[in-house]
């Protein structure tokens, strides 16, 4: 099954795909049309959001780094998330903001010291993340630092939460990013340096993972910069297409005295 | 006010100490840093680290001691997005002491998630609504009843209000989030059996006892 979390008519609902293209059926049975709702990130506030850097060897190479010896982990706050069909703000001075298509793994059971061979039993769901970065703001302290990677609304998540048993093999999925219809990233989850079972083993060895915690598993090569007005699609085979529009900073900027 | 009203993300800052930054200026000019930091150097303590004081903090198998940083925690009561420093404290619902425990590590280059985010690595004291003296209060760290470290809040590189302004400029600090205002690089190291206590004026003290590592099967 796949589910979406949407805001409709004053409330927040879970929904499933409807019979007509783009439409949904709310949990209470009501069908709604494709433009009737606002899509929300399908995970809860308060969960731990874990992200991987340099988890595809070709991406590491294009950035000039060697693939790391152990997983390069960083964390995010819930403020960073935004839903499918939302907008992400490109700061006014940013020329190096780029999307990153990532398979997001959502934990389904409490995971503590889980051995790799048993790890997949702890996965509940999958979804798609677009882990935008603003490279100008990267600094060499706790890198990638929060000013580059934890900005409000710069991590679209969605559109669907897909049950783990419905996805098949998560380590053989095509990842594709398009900017204004042009392909800028193409890769496969088979190219992860540290695969999902190893990541769950590594993390659960020191950090008990709770249901709802999510792991953004990294992105393949293809660094392409966006500007306000660009339409970005991050697609993962078997899950769907997460859409986002880049907007300018003039909308949110205010004068400081 | 109990620490269970922490229902969001716990953010912390390192290198928020004027003296420490001055002492490290030479190191920061070299690789991998190449320049002093411009923005606050932030980290996140994941939710598995939260523990209620008095707490037990267990050593990992990999090391014989932990570094115990006592710091001040601000609990957000209202979301803070692009706030001015002058307005910042109106968003803070509570103040508490915290022990930010971590495995000793020398480098600030990569996020030290494995070192900082082990289960129970953030004992939190009780929150209360009235602020302590944020300009001149002195945070004391006691180990086994003896004061081993003092931290004068006036030596913070960015005061709590300035931190909130600089951080909320690019990311919302939401109601239920916590901001830890800074760690000292020279915080004491503690090992199994020792008891750490943090004090600041008349805030509830925060207390943790260090346990030996879990025996491997």
XYZ file of C-alpha atoms in Angstrom:
474
model
C 0.000 0.000 0.000
C 1.116 3.569 -0.466
C -0.192 6.533 1.530
C 0.143 10.277 1.409
C -0.372 12.877 4.127
C -2.360 15.872 2.958
C -4.131 18.942 4.260
C -7.681 19.256 2.947
C -10.646 21.285 4.019
C -9.158 22.393 7.345
C -7.783 19.036 8.504
C -4.835 16.734 7.996
C -5.583 13.342 6.473
C -3.906 10.172 5.321
C -4.899 9.310 1.751
C -4.363 6.626 -0.855
C -4.249 6.944 -4.652
C -7.667 7.499 -6.181
C -9.173 5.837 -9.245
C -8.542 8.906 -11.445
C -5.081 10.175 -12.320
C -3.719 12.461 -9.610
C -6.758 12.126 -7.354
C -6.716 10.699 -3.861
C -9.112 8.929 -1.516
C -9.003 10.219 2.052
C -8.882 7.781 4.970
C -12.558 8.550 5.663
C -13.463 7.429 2.140
C -13.924 10.809 0.432
C -12.419 11.080 -3.062
C -10.674 14.378 -3.821
C -9.281 15.802 -7.047
C -5.594 16.365 -7.852
C -5.509 20.072 -6.988
C -7.739 19.994 -3.918
C -5.085 19.223 -1.340
C -1.764 20.418 0.038
C 0.767 17.610 0.317
C 2.653 17.377 3.616
C 5.811 15.477 4.544
C 4.594 11.969 5.452
C 6.602 11.629 8.678
C 5.946 12.981 12.152
C 7.587 15.854 13.951
C 9.830 14.626 16.745
C 11.338 11.685 14.885
C 15.064 11.525 14.163
C 16.058 12.446 10.617
C 19.419 10.960 9.644
C 21.203 11.788 6.392
C 24.195 10.310 4.624
C 26.914 12.214 2.857
C 29.143 10.740 0.193
C 27.249 7.425 0.054
C 27.627 6.992 -3.717
C 31.216 6.696 -4.943
C 30.631 8.644 -8.155
C 29.166 11.588 -6.200
C 32.146 11.614 -3.848
C 34.467 11.700 -6.847
C 32.698 14.631 -8.501
C 32.969 16.583 -5.225
C 36.655 15.751 -4.882
C 36.336 13.526 -1.828
C 37.267 9.878 -1.370
C 34.378 7.680 -0.292
C 34.613 7.553 3.513
C 35.718 4.539 5.562
C 32.652 4.705 7.775
C 29.247 6.252 7.021
C 29.293 10.052 7.044
C 26.241 10.888 9.104
C 24.506 14.177 9.737
C 21.134 15.012 11.257
C 18.263 17.286 10.298
C 15.384 18.997 12.036
C 11.715 18.763 11.088
C 11.752 22.423 9.947
C 13.791 21.352 6.934
C 10.996 19.212 5.488
C 8.398 20.297 2.993
C 5.783 18.327 1.096
C 5.343 17.254 -2.506
C 4.376 20.095 -4.872
C 5.822 22.652 -2.470
C 8.407 25.400 -2.937
C 11.934 25.693 -1.666
C 13.580 29.090 -1.249
C 16.832 29.769 -3.095
C 18.689 32.409 -1.035
C 19.273 35.646 -2.921
C 23.055 35.236 -2.949
C 23.029 31.527 -3.834
C 24.286 30.354 -7.227
C 25.173 26.855 -6.034
C 21.961 25.387 -4.697
C 21.438 21.911 -6.090
C 18.933 19.075 -5.614
C 19.858 15.574 -4.436
C 17.509 12.649 -5.085
C 17.638 10.182 -2.186
C 15.891 6.999 -1.135
C 14.445 7.621 2.334
C 14.100 4.585 4.592
C 11.571 4.821 7.433
C 12.117 2.566 10.440
C 9.165 0.365 11.410
C 10.324 -1.265 14.690
C 12.519 -0.242 17.607
C 16.045 -1.079 16.445
C 18.853 -1.488 18.940
C 22.107 -3.277 18.080
C 20.578 -4.923 15.050
C 22.919 -7.185 13.073
C 23.117 -6.553 9.360
C 21.567 -9.929 8.472
C 18.353 -9.016 10.337
C 18.207 -5.319 9.477
C 15.651 -5.336 6.675
C 12.985 -6.605 9.081
C 13.217 -3.206 10.798
C 12.295 -1.188 7.721
C 8.658 -0.075 7.683
C 8.330 2.181 4.646
C 10.135 4.042 1.894
C 9.708 7.499 0.477
C 11.676 10.024 -1.609
C 13.765 12.927 -0.339
C 15.300 15.853 -2.202
C 18.165 16.893 0.079
C 18.919 20.318 -1.436
C 22.188 21.940 -0.403
C 23.341 25.548 -0.710
C 27.043 25.008 -1.343
C 28.025 28.635 -0.693
C 27.079 28.167 2.937
C 29.157 25.031 3.471
C 31.855 25.469 6.099
C 34.481 23.015 7.324
C 32.969 22.656 10.797
C 30.654 19.705 11.388
C 30.395 19.554 7.634
C 27.881 19.402 6.029
C 26.793 22.127 8.401
C 23.231 23.112 9.294
C 23.301 26.482 7.539
C 23.782 24.614 4.252
C 21.649 21.545 4.943
C 19.008 22.383 7.570
C 17.332 25.429 6.056
C 13.556 25.719 6.385
C 11.776 23.828 3.645
C 14.833 22.746 1.703
C 14.233 19.005 2.093
C 11.122 17.976 0.182
C 9.858 14.561 1.323
C 7.205 12.400 -0.293
C 4.920 12.044 -2.105
C 4.113 8.507 -0.939
C 4.968 6.381 2.061
C 5.279 2.940 0.440
C 5.038 -0.198 2.592
C 8.397 -1.964 2.636
C 7.002 -5.304 1.450
C 5.538 -3.622 -1.647
C 8.780 -2.121 -2.949
C 10.734 -5.239 -3.848
C 14.495 -4.920 -3.698
C 15.380 -1.403 -2.471
C 18.979 -1.877 -3.605
C 18.112 -1.944 -7.317
C 16.036 1.172 -7.874
C 16.593 3.852 -10.501
C 17.021 7.394 -9.156
C 16.430 10.320 -11.512
C 16.450 14.092 -11.037
C 15.103 16.488 -13.663
C 15.296 20.280 -13.703
C 12.688 21.808 -16.030
C 12.315 18.418 -17.693
C 16.033 17.867 -18.313
C 17.720 14.900 -16.625
C 20.579 16.054 -14.374
C 21.012 13.017 -12.123
C 20.632 9.370 -12.933
C 21.767 6.521 -10.766
C 20.825 3.364 -8.973
C 20.549 2.454 -5.319
C 22.742 -0.521 -6.189
C 25.646 1.954 -6.140
C 25.357 2.865 -2.443
C 28.716 2.609 -0.696
C 27.007 1.545 2.567
C 23.788 -0.336 1.875
C 20.601 -0.176 3.919
C 21.323 -3.211 6.148
C 24.794 -1.904 6.945
C 23.435 1.561 7.730
C 20.850 0.134 10.127
C 23.501 -2.010 11.798
C 25.913 0.928 12.058
C 23.354 3.386 13.438
C 21.507 1.027 15.799
C 24.834 0.047 17.382
C 25.038 3.421 19.124
C 21.622 5.050 18.625
C 18.371 3.194 19.294
C 16.186 3.839 16.247
C 12.473 4.337 16.832
C 9.534 3.715 14.489
C 9.186 6.765 12.271
C 12.876 7.639 12.306
C 14.045 8.160 8.743
C 17.368 7.632 6.976
C 18.134 9.607 3.832
C 20.558 7.243 2.136
C 22.601 9.582 -0.083
C 22.620 10.669 -3.703
C 24.450 9.683 -6.912
C 26.518 12.076 -9.002
C 24.996 14.910 -10.942
C 25.488 18.321 -9.368
C 23.254 20.815 -11.229
C 22.385 24.227 -9.874
C 18.886 25.650 -9.667
C 17.496 29.169 -9.801
C 14.141 30.680 -8.837
C 11.379 29.451 -11.119
C 12.921 26.043 -11.783
C 10.718 22.962 -11.514
C 12.551 20.017 -9.975
C 11.481 16.392 -10.052
C 13.201 13.694 -8.004
C 11.954 10.283 -9.050
C 12.571 6.839 -7.616
C 11.419 3.702 -9.404
C 8.608 1.991 -7.522
C 7.754 5.021 -5.392
C 6.897 7.931 -7.646
C 7.917 11.479 -8.503
C 8.500 14.158 -5.841
C 7.991 17.622 -7.336
C 9.270 20.935 -6.054
C 9.444 24.468 -7.367
C 12.378 26.726 -6.522
C 11.324 30.218 -5.502
C 13.246 33.422 -4.868
C 14.207 34.867 -1.529
C 12.467 38.193 -2.173
C 9.271 36.546 -0.978
C 10.556 35.840 2.539
C 13.169 38.514 2.986
C 12.409 41.327 5.357
C 14.401 44.439 6.125
C 16.591 44.280 9.220
C 16.982 47.535 11.123
C 7.725 22.202 33.875
C 9.048 18.732 33.053
C 11.533 17.804 30.355
C 8.814 15.760 28.657
C 7.643 18.963 26.991
C 10.716 18.692 24.801
C 8.988 17.254 21.739
C 11.075 18.610 18.908
C 14.743 18.812 18.017
C 17.612 19.591 20.377
C 20.188 21.875 18.781
C 23.573 22.726 20.264
C 26.519 24.995 19.444
C 30.230 24.338 19.689
C 33.050 26.867 19.495
C 30.816 29.450 21.167
C 33.545 30.397 23.625
C 35.627 33.505 22.966
C 38.741 32.198 24.703
C 38.572 28.798 23.035
C 38.208 30.367 19.573
C 41.143 32.673 20.197
C 43.296 29.743 21.318
C 42.369 27.698 18.247
C 42.895 30.479 15.695
C 46.103 28.881 14.435
C 44.500 25.445 14.077
C 41.548 26.912 12.192
C 43.818 28.476 9.606
C 45.119 25.014 8.639
C 43.468 22.068 6.866
C 40.783 20.871 7.034
C 39.225 24.058 8.393
C 41.112 26.685 6.353
C 39.248 29.599 7.988
C 37.550 30.475 11.257
C 33.843 29.619 11.304
C 31.441 32.348 10.198
C 28.084 30.872 11.192
C 27.359 29.265 14.578
C 28.723 25.699 14.466
C 25.601 23.673 15.172
C 24.902 20.063 15.973
C 21.809 18.055 16.862
C 21.316 15.758 19.836
C 18.890 13.123 18.526
C 15.887 12.140 20.620
C 17.474 8.888 21.870
C 19.963 11.010 23.847
C 17.290 12.558 26.107
C 17.289 11.443 29.726
C 15.741 12.903 32.857
C 18.085 13.960 35.640
C 19.247 12.196 37.748
C 20.392 9.962 34.927
C 22.721 7.062 34.243
C 25.081 7.523 31.305
C 26.724 4.376 30.014
C 30.213 4.299 28.561
C 30.510 2.810 25.085
C 32.752 -0.265 24.737
C 35.163 1.808 22.683
C 36.292 4.279 25.342
C 37.117 4.512 29.029
C 35.913 8.057 29.575
C 33.442 10.636 28.337
C 33.646 14.369 28.174
C 30.859 15.920 30.277
C 29.835 19.371 29.080
C 27.398 21.152 31.368
C 25.430 23.751 29.468
C 22.267 25.813 29.610
C 19.233 24.580 27.686
C 16.553 26.930 26.360
C 13.133 25.379 25.651
C 11.211 27.151 22.903
C 7.603 27.961 23.738
C 6.845 29.859 20.521
C 8.304 29.208 17.071
C 11.198 31.570 16.336
C 11.691 32.425 12.654
C 14.014 35.327 11.792
C 13.716 36.869 15.245
C 15.673 39.870 16.453
C 18.025 39.357 19.370
C 16.043 41.935 21.372
C 12.906 39.834 20.931
C 14.415 36.389 21.277
C 13.698 35.535 24.904
C 9.966 36.047 24.430
C 10.070 32.784 22.484
C 11.707 30.872 25.327
C 9.368 29.044 27.707
C 11.934 27.419 29.964
C 15.529 27.247 31.128
C 17.301 24.127 32.402
C 20.742 22.678 32.883
C 21.932 19.839 30.670
C 24.908 17.510 30.568
C 25.962 17.098 26.954
C 28.036 13.911 27.034
C 30.260 12.805 24.200
C 33.039 10.391 23.388
C 36.256 12.395 23.298
C 37.078 13.471 19.769
C 39.598 15.960 18.488
C 38.199 17.074 15.157
C 35.424 19.538 14.389
C 35.495 18.745 10.675
C 32.717 16.168 10.356
C 29.527 16.027 12.470
C 30.424 13.872 15.463
C 27.108 12.029 15.461
C 28.434 8.688 16.648
C 30.344 10.429 19.455
C 27.521 12.740 20.592
C 24.284 10.861 19.923
C 24.479 7.665 21.911
C 21.437 6.658 23.964
C 21.113 8.744 27.116
C 23.857 11.218 26.246
C 21.785 14.269 27.244
C 20.584 14.271 30.833
C 18.277 17.260 31.298
C 17.342 18.993 34.533
C 13.948 20.515 35.259
C 12.905 23.496 33.173
C 11.667 26.641 34.849
C 10.231 29.786 33.334
C 12.446 32.462 34.879
C 15.830 32.919 33.212
C 19.050 32.715 35.195
C 21.547 35.566 34.828
C 22.353 35.129 31.146
C 24.934 37.911 31.147
C 27.091 36.839 34.056
C 25.929 33.553 35.544
C 28.660 30.963 36.137
C 27.947 27.321 35.243
C 29.797 24.954 37.562
C 30.631 21.332 36.833
C 31.251 19.108 39.844
C 32.744 15.642 39.601
C 32.269 13.502 42.694
C 31.315 16.608 44.652
C 34.337 18.728 43.686
C 34.096 21.754 41.345
C 36.226 20.861 38.334
C 35.089 23.442 35.775
C 33.522 26.894 35.684
C 31.948 28.574 32.690
C 31.080 32.268 32.818
C 28.190 32.965 30.441
C 29.692 36.376 29.686
C 32.476 34.603 27.756
C 30.105 33.113 25.194
C 31.106 34.231 21.715
C 27.409 34.634 20.860
C 25.038 35.342 23.741
C 21.872 33.209 23.789
C 19.790 36.014 22.272
C 22.279 36.538 19.438
C 22.426 32.786 18.845
C 18.677 32.666 18.451
C 18.739 35.565 15.989
C 21.571 34.105 13.895
C 20.146 30.579 13.854
C 16.501 31.523 13.276
C 17.618 33.609 10.298
C 17.825 30.433 8.204
C 15.995 27.797 10.231
C 12.973 27.979 12.494
C 13.454 27.040 16.122
C 10.041 25.561 16.765
C 7.987 25.335 19.960
C 9.200 22.202 21.710
C 12.727 22.510 20.298
C 15.676 23.072 22.613
C 18.798 25.178 22.114
C 21.958 24.363 24.090
C 23.967 27.551 24.322
C 27.521 26.300 24.086
C 30.101 23.805 25.266
C 33.566 24.371 26.683
C 36.415 22.632 24.916
C 38.059 21.978 28.281
C 35.076 20.300 29.952
C 36.115 17.532 32.325
C 36.535 13.875 31.397
C 34.726 11.350 33.554
C 34.880 7.581 33.858
C 32.851 4.712 35.252
C 31.570 5.212 38.775
C 31.949 8.982 38.776
C 29.073 11.381 39.350
C 28.736 14.624 37.402
C 26.647 17.533 38.605
C 25.945 20.815 36.859
C 24.867 23.937 38.735
C 23.864 27.461 37.770
C 22.541 29.766 40.461
C 19.225 28.373 41.647
C 18.292 26.312 38.594
C 17.646 22.661 39.436
C 21.011 20.904 39.280
C 21.505 18.274 36.574
C 23.073 15.023 37.726
C 24.454 11.950 35.967
C 26.338 8.881 37.106
C 28.647 7.189 34.618
C 28.185 3.453 34.184
C 30.657 0.879 32.917
C 30.176 -0.258 29.358
C 27.684 -3.019 28.708
C 29.418 -6.383 28.660
C 29.518 -7.877 25.178
C 27.677 -11.183 24.726
